[in-house]
Each structure stands twice: as C-alpha cells, then as structure tokens.
Short mmCIF file of C-alpha atoms and ligand atoms in Angstrom, two decimals:
data_model
loop_
_atom_site.label_atom_id
_atom_site.label_comp_id
_atom_site.label_asym_id
_atom_site.label_seq_id
_atom_site.Cartn_x
_atom_site.Cartn_y
_atom_site.Cartn_z
CA MET S 40 -0.02 -0.05 0.13
CA ASN S 41 1.21 3.52 -0.83
CA THR S 42 1.65 5.52 2.52
CA ILE S 43 1.49 9.08 2.92
CA THR S 44 3.72 10.44 5.82
CA VAL S 45 3.24 13.24 7.85
CA THR S 46 6.55 14.73 7.03
CA SER S 47 9.43 14.24 4.57
CA PRO S 48 12.86 15.58 5.18
CA LEU S 49 14.25 18.59 3.16
CA LEU S 50 17.30 17.01 1.49
CA PRO S 51 20.26 18.63 -0.21
CA ASP S 52 21.25 17.92 -3.82
CA LEU S 53 23.43 15.07 -3.36
CA ASN S 54 26.38 16.24 -5.75
CA GLU S 55 26.39 19.50 -4.19
CA PHE S 56 26.80 17.85 -0.82
CA HIS S 57 29.50 15.67 -2.21
CA ALA S 58 31.33 18.67 -3.48
CA LEU S 59 31.21 20.12 0.03
CA LEU S 60 32.18 16.91 1.60
CA SER S 61 35.36 16.79 -0.56
CA GLU S 62 36.10 20.13 0.83
CA ILE S 63 35.86 18.93 4.52
CA TRP S 64 37.88 15.65 3.67
CA ASN S 65 40.66 17.87 2.05
CA SER S 66 40.78 20.31 5.19
CA LYS S 67 40.76 17.39 7.54
CA TRP S 68 38.76 19.67 10.07
CA ILE S 69 35.57 17.68 10.66
CA THR S 70 34.31 19.31 13.96
CA ASN S 71 34.90 21.93 16.72
CA ASN S 72 34.00 25.20 15.24
CA GLY S 73 35.21 24.62 11.83
CA SER S 74 34.73 26.85 8.92
CA PHE S 75 31.37 25.32 7.61
CA HIS S 76 29.96 25.74 11.13
CA LYS S 77 30.84 29.44 11.23
CA ARG S 78 29.45 29.92 7.98
CA LEU S 79 26.10 28.46 8.88
CA GLU S 80 25.78 30.33 11.98
CA GLU S 81 26.43 33.48 9.84
CA ALA S 82 23.89 32.53 7.15
CA LEU S 83 21.35 31.45 9.54
CA ALA S 84 21.54 34.75 11.48
CA GLU S 85 21.13 36.59 8.31
CA TYR S 86 18.23 34.44 6.99
CA LEU S 87 16.26 34.46 10.32
CA LYS S 88 17.19 38.31 10.79
CA VAL S 89 18.59 37.83 14.29
CA PRO S 90 21.85 39.22 15.67
CA TYR S 91 23.35 36.03 17.02
CA VAL S 92 23.06 32.28 16.45
CA SER S 93 24.65 29.55 18.15
CA LEU S 94 24.46 25.93 16.57
CA PHE S 95 23.71 22.90 18.90
CA THR S 96 23.67 19.33 18.07
CA ASN S 97 19.72 18.94 18.56
CA GLY S 98 16.87 21.21 19.61
CA THR S 99 16.87 19.85 23.38
CA LEU S 100 20.34 20.89 24.49
CA PRO S 101 19.72 24.54 23.78
CA LEU S 102 16.70 24.47 25.97
CA ILE S 103 18.85 22.68 28.66
CA THR S 104 21.63 25.05 28.28
CA ALA S 105 19.65 28.48 28.25
CA LEU S 106 18.24 27.38 31.70
CA GLN S 107 21.87 26.84 32.81
CA ALA S 108 23.05 30.05 31.26
CA LEU S 109 20.53 32.20 33.08
CA ARG S 110 20.84 30.28 36.28
CA ILE S 111 17.17 29.37 36.44
CA THR S 112 16.12 27.62 39.47
CA GLY S 113 12.79 26.92 41.55
CA GLU S 114 9.76 27.06 39.39
CA VAL S 115 9.18 27.70 35.61
CA ILE S 116 5.65 28.41 34.25
CA THR S 117 5.18 26.49 30.95
CA THR S 118 2.76 24.81 28.56
CA PRO S 119 1.50 21.09 28.78
CA TYR S 120 0.58 21.36 24.92
CA SER S 121 3.99 20.56 23.31
CA PHE S 122 6.68 17.91 22.66
CA VAL S 123 7.83 16.38 25.78
CA ALA S 124 11.58 17.74 25.40
CA THR S 125 10.12 21.41 26.54
CA THR S 126 9.37 19.96 30.07
CA HIS S 127 12.40 17.45 30.29
CA ALA S 128 14.83 20.56 29.70
CA LEU S 129 13.18 21.97 33.10
CA TRP S 130 13.58 18.34 34.93
CA TRP S 131 17.14 18.15 33.65
CA ASN S 132 17.90 21.51 35.63
CA GLY S 133 16.02 20.27 38.67
CA ILE S 134 13.40 22.95 38.08
CA LYS S 135 9.75 22.22 38.79
CA PRO S 136 7.58 22.67 35.97
CA VAL S 137 4.27 24.38 36.58
CA PHE S 138 1.60 23.90 33.76
CA VAL S 139 -1.06 26.52 32.78
CA ASP S 140 -3.63 26.14 30.18
CA ILE S 141 -3.45 27.10 26.65
CA ASP S 142 -5.48 29.62 24.53
CA PRO S 143 -7.91 27.51 22.39
CA SER S 144 -7.49 29.98 19.34
CA THR S 145 -3.63 29.36 19.05
CA GLY S 146 -2.69 26.41 21.09
CA ASN S 147 -0.04 28.51 22.77
CA ILE S 148 0.10 29.30 26.43
CA ASP S 149 -2.65 31.45 27.69
CA PRO S 150 -1.17 34.77 29.00
CA HIS S 151 -4.33 35.19 31.25
CA CYS S 152 -3.23 32.11 33.08
CA ILE S 153 0.33 32.93 33.80
CA GLU S 154 0.07 35.30 36.64
CA ALA S 155 -2.19 33.21 38.92
CA ALA S 156 0.54 30.50 38.53
CA ILE S 157 3.26 32.73 39.86
CA THR S 158 4.78 32.07 43.35
CA PRO S 159 7.83 33.39 45.14
CA LYS S 160 9.68 30.38 43.63
CA THR S 161 8.74 31.28 40.05
CA THR S 162 11.89 32.47 38.01
CA ALA S 163 10.92 32.08 34.35
CA ILE S 164 8.09 31.37 31.61
CA MET S 165 8.98 28.80 28.94
CA PRO S 166 6.41 29.36 26.22
CA VAL S 167 6.26 27.36 22.78
CA HIS S 168 5.25 28.71 19.47
CA VAL S 169 3.22 25.57 18.78
CA TYR S 170 3.04 24.66 15.02
CA GLY S 171 5.00 27.81 14.49
CA LYS S 172 2.00 30.12 15.40
CA PRO S 173 3.56 33.07 17.40
CA CYS S 174 2.61 33.48 20.95
CA ASP S 175 1.24 36.57 22.48
CA THR S 176 4.83 37.80 23.16
CA ASP S 177 3.93 41.28 24.23
CA ALA S 178 1.44 39.97 26.87
CA ILE S 179 3.94 37.58 28.17
CA GLN S 180 6.82 40.09 28.40
CA ALA S 181 4.80 42.28 30.26
CA ILE S 182 3.99 39.69 32.88
CA ALA S 183 7.79 38.87 32.87
CA ASP S 184 8.81 42.28 33.36
CA LYS S 185 6.07 43.03 36.24
CA TYR S 186 7.57 40.06 38.28
CA GLY S 187 11.08 39.96 36.99
CA LEU S 188 11.00 36.69 35.28
CA ARG S 189 13.03 35.53 32.40
CA VAL S 190 11.44 34.32 29.09
CA ILE S 191 13.03 31.37 26.99
CA TYR S 192 10.96 30.37 24.12
CA ASP S 193 10.94 26.90 22.70
CA ALA S 194 10.77 27.97 19.02
CA ALA S 195 11.39 24.35 17.65
CA HIS S 196 8.53 24.98 15.24
CA ALA S 197 9.11 28.63 14.42
CA PHE S 198 11.86 28.58 12.06
CA GLY S 199 11.45 31.65 9.70
CA VAL S 200 8.46 32.92 11.37
CA GLU S 201 7.96 36.66 11.54
CA VAL S 202 5.41 39.10 12.80
CA ASN S 203 5.23 42.40 10.84
CA GLY S 204 8.48 41.72 9.14
CA LYS S 205 10.34 41.02 12.67
CA SER S 206 11.72 37.55 13.66
CA ILE S 207 9.50 35.84 16.23
CA LEU S 208 12.90 34.63 17.60
CA GLU S 209 13.79 37.94 19.00
CA ALA S 210 11.05 37.81 21.70
CA GLY S 211 12.13 36.89 25.24
CA ASP S 212 15.72 36.23 26.66
CA MET S 213 16.50 33.43 24.34
CA SER S 214 14.92 31.32 21.73
CA THR S 215 15.72 27.78 20.71
CA LEU S 216 15.31 26.11 17.34
CA SER S 217 15.35 22.24 16.42
CA PHE S 218 16.69 21.25 13.07
CA HIS S 219 15.74 17.60 13.34
CA ALA S 220 14.86 15.72 10.13
CA THR S 221 11.12 16.21 10.71
CA LYS S 222 11.24 19.92 10.95
CA VAL S 223 10.61 22.60 8.41
CA TYR S 224 14.54 23.08 8.10
CA ASN S 225 16.94 20.33 8.99
CA THR S 226 20.63 19.40 9.55
CA ILE S 227 19.51 15.79 10.05
CA GLU S 228 19.87 16.03 13.89
CA GLY S 229 20.53 19.73 14.94
CA GLY S 230 19.38 22.88 16.68
CA ALA S 231 20.39 26.33 17.61
CA MET S 232 19.95 29.08 20.28
CA VAL S 233 18.98 32.66 19.27
CA MET S 234 20.46 35.35 21.67
CA HIS S 235 20.40 39.31 21.57
CA ASP S 236 24.12 40.17 22.46
CA ALA S 237 27.59 39.14 21.69
CA LYS S 238 28.45 38.42 25.44
CA THR S 239 25.58 35.86 25.69
CA LYS S 240 26.61 34.12 22.48
CA GLN S 241 30.31 33.94 23.71
CA ARG S 242 28.97 32.33 27.05
CA ILE S 243 26.83 29.92 25.29
CA ASP S 244 29.68 29.05 22.85
CA TYR S 245 31.75 28.14 25.99
CA LEU S 246 28.87 26.16 27.56
CA LYS S 247 28.23 23.99 24.65
CA ASN S 248 32.07 23.03 24.57
CA PHE S 249 32.37 22.01 28.07
CA GLY S 250 32.77 25.28 29.41
CA PHE S 251 36.23 25.80 27.69
CA ALA S 252 37.29 29.47 27.27
CA GLY S 253 40.78 28.60 26.04
CA GLU S 254 43.06 25.62 26.01
CA THR S 255 43.41 25.65 29.79
CA GLU S 256 40.57 27.65 31.19
CA VAL S 257 37.06 26.22 32.10
CA VAL S 258 34.60 28.94 33.15
CA ALA S 259 31.47 26.83 33.75
CA PRO S 260 30.30 23.31 33.97
CA GLY S 261 29.44 23.19 30.31
CA ILE S 262 28.16 20.27 28.07
CA ASN S 263 29.09 18.86 24.68
CA SER S 264 26.75 20.09 22.04
CA LYS S 265 29.12 20.63 19.28
CA VAL S 266 28.22 20.48 15.74
CA ASP S 267 30.34 18.83 13.00
CA GLU S 268 31.36 19.92 9.66
CA MET S 269 29.33 17.45 7.72
CA ARG S 270 25.92 18.76 9.30
CA SER S 271 26.98 22.31 8.92
CA ALA S 272 27.54 22.07 5.12
CA TYR S 273 24.37 19.95 4.85
CA GLY S 274 22.57 22.80 6.47
CA LEU S 275 24.13 25.44 4.42
CA LEU S 276 22.72 23.83 1.40
CA ASN S 277 19.20 23.32 2.82
CA LEU S 278 19.18 26.80 3.69
CA ARG S 279 19.25 27.59 -0.14
CA GLN S 280 16.05 25.71 -0.69
CA VAL S 281 14.11 26.37 2.55
CA ASP S 282 12.04 29.20 1.00
CA ALA S 283 10.85 26.94 -1.81
CA ALA S 284 9.97 24.39 0.79
CA ILE S 285 8.07 26.66 2.84
CA ALA S 286 6.24 27.98 -0.38
CA ALA S 287 5.41 24.48 -1.40
CA ARG S 288 3.93 23.79 2.25
CA ARG S 289 1.81 27.01 1.80
CA ARG S 290 0.40 25.54 -1.51
CA VAL S 291 -0.44 22.39 0.55
CA ALA S 292 -2.30 24.29 3.28
CA VAL S 293 -4.20 26.54 0.76
CA ARG S 294 -5.63 23.10 -0.86
CA TYR S 295 -6.43 21.55 2.63
CA ARG S 296 -8.20 24.88 3.71
CA LYS S 297 -10.27 25.07 0.50
CA ALA S 298 -11.20 21.49 0.65
CA LEU S 299 -12.12 21.27 4.19
CA ARG S 300 -13.65 24.96 5.00
CA ASP S 301 -17.13 23.66 5.16
CA VAL S 302 -16.99 20.22 6.50
CA PRO S 303 -19.09 20.12 9.66
CA GLY S 304 -17.06 19.25 12.68
CA ILE S 305 -13.73 19.77 11.22
CA THR S 306 -11.95 23.03 12.18
CA PHE S 307 -8.31 24.32 11.59
CA PHE S 308 -6.28 27.57 11.99
CA ASP S 309 -6.01 30.21 9.35
CA ASP S 310 -3.25 32.60 8.69
CA MET S 311 -2.96 35.12 11.15
CA PRO S 312 -2.63 38.86 9.73
CA GLY S 313 1.05 40.30 9.53
CA VAL S 314 2.57 37.00 10.22
CA ARG S 315 4.92 35.17 7.86
CA HIS S 316 4.05 31.37 8.69
CA ASN S 317 6.21 28.47 7.70
CA TYR S 318 3.35 25.82 7.68
CA SER S 319 5.48 23.56 9.68
CA TYR S 320 2.21 21.60 10.66
CA PHE S 321 -1.40 21.30 9.51
CA PRO S 322 -3.51 20.45 12.40
CA ILE S 323 -7.31 19.74 12.10
CA PHE S 324 -9.54 19.54 15.35
CA VAL S 325 -12.38 16.92 15.18
CA ASP S 326 -15.84 17.75 16.97
CA ALA S 327 -17.01 14.14 17.15
CA GLU S 328 -20.73 15.10 17.46
CA LYS S 329 -20.76 17.28 14.63
CA TYR S 330 -18.34 15.32 12.41
CA GLY S 331 -20.10 11.89 13.39
CA MET S 332 -16.80 10.33 14.17
CA THR S 333 -14.37 10.65 16.93
CA ARG S 334 -10.94 11.85 16.54
CA ASP S 335 -9.35 8.30 17.14
CA GLU S 336 -11.87 6.79 14.64
CA LEU S 337 -10.73 9.26 11.92
CA TYR S 338 -7.21 8.74 12.96
CA PHE S 339 -7.33 5.04 12.57
CA LYS S 340 -9.38 5.08 9.48
CA MET S 341 -6.76 7.39 8.02
CA ARG S 342 -4.00 4.92 8.87
CA ASP S 343 -6.05 2.10 7.32
CA ALA S 344 -5.97 4.04 4.08
CA GLY S 345 -2.38 4.78 4.49
CA VAL S 346 -2.52 8.34 5.60
CA LEU S 347 -0.15 8.66 8.54
CA GLY S 348 -1.34 11.68 10.37
CA ARG S 349 -0.01 12.02 13.73
CA ARG S 350 -1.91 13.22 17.06
CA TYR S 351 0.36 16.02 18.03
CA PHE S 352 0.18 16.71 21.00
CA TYR S 353 -1.54 13.93 22.41
CA PRO S 354 -1.09 12.80 25.14
CA LEU S 355 -0.19 16.10 26.83
CA ILE S 356 3.07 16.44 28.62
CA SER S 357 1.18 16.66 31.98
CA GLU S 358 -0.30 13.06 31.28
CA PHE S 359 3.27 11.52 30.96
CA THR S 360 4.43 9.42 34.00
CA PRO S 361 7.11 11.68 35.23
CA TYR S 362 4.66 14.73 35.40
CA ARG S 363 1.34 13.34 36.12
CA GLY S 364 1.79 13.57 39.57
CA LEU S 365 2.48 17.43 39.69
CA PRO S 366 -0.30 19.62 41.30
CA SER S 367 -0.43 21.80 37.97
CA SER S 368 -1.03 18.64 35.89
CA ALA S 369 -4.53 18.22 37.28
CA PRO S 370 -6.94 17.98 34.32
CA SER S 371 -9.08 20.71 35.93
CA ASN S 372 -6.15 23.18 35.76
CA LEU S 373 -5.92 22.57 31.96
CA PRO S 374 -9.24 22.05 30.24
CA ASN S 375 -8.42 23.78 26.94
CA ALA S 376 -5.21 21.73 26.60
CA HIS S 377 -7.21 18.52 27.08
CA ARG S 378 -9.84 19.34 24.58
CA MET S 379 -7.15 20.21 21.89
CA ALA S 380 -5.08 17.16 22.71
CA SER S 381 -8.21 14.99 22.41
CA THR S 382 -9.36 16.47 19.11
CA VAL S 383 -6.21 17.08 16.97
CA ILE S 384 -4.84 15.28 14.06
CA CYS S 385 -1.86 16.91 12.16
CA LEU S 386 -2.33 16.12 8.64
CA PRO S 387 0.61 15.10 6.37
CA MET S 388 2.39 18.36 5.57
CA HIS S 389 5.69 18.54 3.71
CA HIS S 390 7.23 20.24 0.57
CA VAL S 391 7.04 17.06 -1.72
CA LEU S 392 3.14 16.18 -0.96
CA SER S 393 1.80 15.51 -4.52
CA LYS S 394 -1.56 16.81 -5.71
CA ASP S 395 -2.68 13.07 -5.60
CA ASP S 396 -1.59 12.67 -1.96
CA ILE S 397 -3.45 15.65 -0.97
CA LYS S 398 -6.40 14.49 -2.64
CA CYS S 399 -6.28 11.29 -0.92
CA VAL S 400 -5.86 12.86 2.56
CA ILE S 401 -8.86 15.14 1.78
CA SER S 402 -11.11 12.21 0.50
CA CYS S 403 -10.22 10.32 3.62
CA ILE S 404 -11.68 13.04 5.64
CA LEU S 405 -14.84 13.88 3.30
CA SER S 406 -15.83 10.05 2.91
CA LYS S 407 -17.33 8.82 6.24
C1 PLP X 783 11.34 18.83 18.19
C2 PLP X 783 11.02 19.47 19.28
C3 PLP X 783 11.97 19.54 20.16
C4 PLP X 783 13.30 18.91 20.33
O1 PLP X 783 14.01 19.03 19.34
P1 PLP X 783 15.19 17.78 18.93
O2 PLP X 783 16.04 18.63 17.85
O3 PLP X 783 14.52 16.49 18.40
O4 PLP X 783 15.90 17.62 20.34
C5 PLP X 783 11.75 20.70 21.34
N1 PLP X 783 10.51 21.04 21.42
C6 PLP X 783 9.67 21.03 20.61
C7 PLP X 783 8.62 21.99 20.53
C8 PLP X 783 9.90 20.15 19.44
O5 PLP X 783 9.04 20.02 18.43
#
C-alpha cells in the first residue's frame, strides 16, 4: 500500500553535498567550530534576521543550556501542549515545571493564566510557539517584566516565522530551534539558540564546548553540544532551498483549507494577519458530535488508508508518568489543553506532497 507520511525531510542535492564533503575531507577539520560551522551560523543569522545564532547538536540541548546560562531555578511556568522535550529540559535542571492552560484559538500558553501560577519560587516562563504560530509575546513580556521573570521560548516549530517583518525569535531572553529531520529546516539532527548580544553568544559557545574558554581555562560546567562540519555543510545547502520548501507547504495548506472549510465538525487555523508563517504543521480538530466520528476513529481510518497523520500533541506532557503527579497537571487546571489534545490530528504536511497525496488525505476526511 502507498503510504503518505506526515513529514518528509528537506534533503540537499547529493552532488552539491558531495562537493562540500570533498572540501571537508581535504581540510581534515571535521568538527569543533570549523569553517562550515561558522558559515552556517552567519547564514542562519542573516536568514532568520537575528543578531546571533549558536548551533547545537539538537533542539533539546539549547533548552537545557539556556536554563543553565540564565541560572534558572525553582519553578518555571510552561505549557503542557508541546513536545515532551520542553518539560524535560526543566527537569534536567532540577526545576519544577508549572503547567498552565492554553489559548484554544492558537494552542499557545494563555497569558491570562500565567499570573495566577506565579509563586515566590517562580523564576521564568517557557512558552512554545506551537505549530509555528506566534505566542502573544507582548503580553508574556509584560508579565515577565512586572514580576522580574526570564522568558525562554521553545521555538522549535518557528523557523523563519516573522510578525510584521520582525523575527519571532527576537522575543524573550533567548529562543531555541530544532533542526531535526522532521522539521521545516533540518541538519539531520541539530538545533540552535538565538540570543540578543555578543556576550551571551560567547558564554553559550563556551557552555556547548564543556565550558572551555581557551586551552587551559574552563569557566563553567558546560556540556558537549558541538556540531560537526558535515551537518553544517548540509545545513548551508538546505538553507538555500528552505524558502521554496515553505512556499510548497503553503500551497498544501491552501488546498487543505479550501477542501475542508465547510466540513461540519472539522476546524483548523487560518493564517494570522501580519505573520509570515512557515506551515510547519497542519493540525485539524475533530468535533465528534458534529463530524459523526471521533478523532481516534478518523485517525485509525486514515491509517488504514495509508494516510499517516499524527496526534500532536496527545497525550499532553502533563499526562506522562514523570509529570502526572504534579499539582499543576490536574486536568481541571488544563481544560483547553485537554480538549485540543483529544481532538487534534496533524495532517501530512511537507514540501514534496503531491496533488494526488493531498486528494487522498482530503477524500479520507470527506468520506465517512
Ligand atoms: C522537535 C522539538 C524539540 C526537540 O528537538 P530535537 O532536535 O528533537 O531535540 C523541542 N521542542 C519542540 C516543541 C519540538 O517540536
């Protein structure tokens, strides 16, 4: 059976990649801040319209390292509606996650819920731009300023997202990206941190290299999150084609929206005014009563037809064993998050989805 996967990696041209690999082989410099690493950091900063980028070996370590760099302790307010790495990063720093509910119109942390969750132990807020939809960064920053809190954005889904021509990655104290193969832009495995100033960039660069600030000096208990030259070269090539990939994803979104607009019981997000979206995901929400089938019934029916959607984000992070005992994990504290998690299916969404594939996904949803 022909299967339609939820995502497909953006792959560089093999001949071009081979040429860059030859350069690396000739130089014999394969890791530790090599020339492709430097070129990729610069090219990403330019593409993303941000002042400083530090590459990481995945999208989880910059979260962990940002918390280390800002010396975050105690409690951090975050969202249960995300990939589990967001909360794991807190746990790995000995921080207690405090979950608050989401705004059902975006899937992002609801700023109105944040203040009530602040205690004397609260030191930071860790929101996520879920599906690449920008958080209400102004409202979040206003609360952070009022209470003296740090803000670290998990921007794993938000590569290239802009609001009124300005990068969403400029919000907060730091933002982190994932360049995993399943994301809009990938370096196979990879990630990055975006920061505002050269001093922070320097400190982060030390931290991702064991804390080394020179041959014989260690300034902090760092970690190893270095990126090799192969993945940096691969990333440089992918950066050249990411705009075309986002444009192709946009065409998929337009088709889905046109076909599903008037289907009773199926809803989805529209573009937000002034936002440059990256179409990283295409979530639909199933109202079982109106649609005549539950989310899971549709999900498994799609699977039987070879359409491999994903229930991102189900279960909620607050439902996983390590976190379900936390007071803030009580379902009564997170009604909107529970509703979204129990109704969502992310449809196949990538740059090489064919018209026939899109038709197949749509007919699966239309035929009951
Ligand atoms: C993918 C993802 C991560 C983790 O990124 P990795 O590169 O897989 O470590 C973190 N947060 C969110 C929201 C993600 O989607």
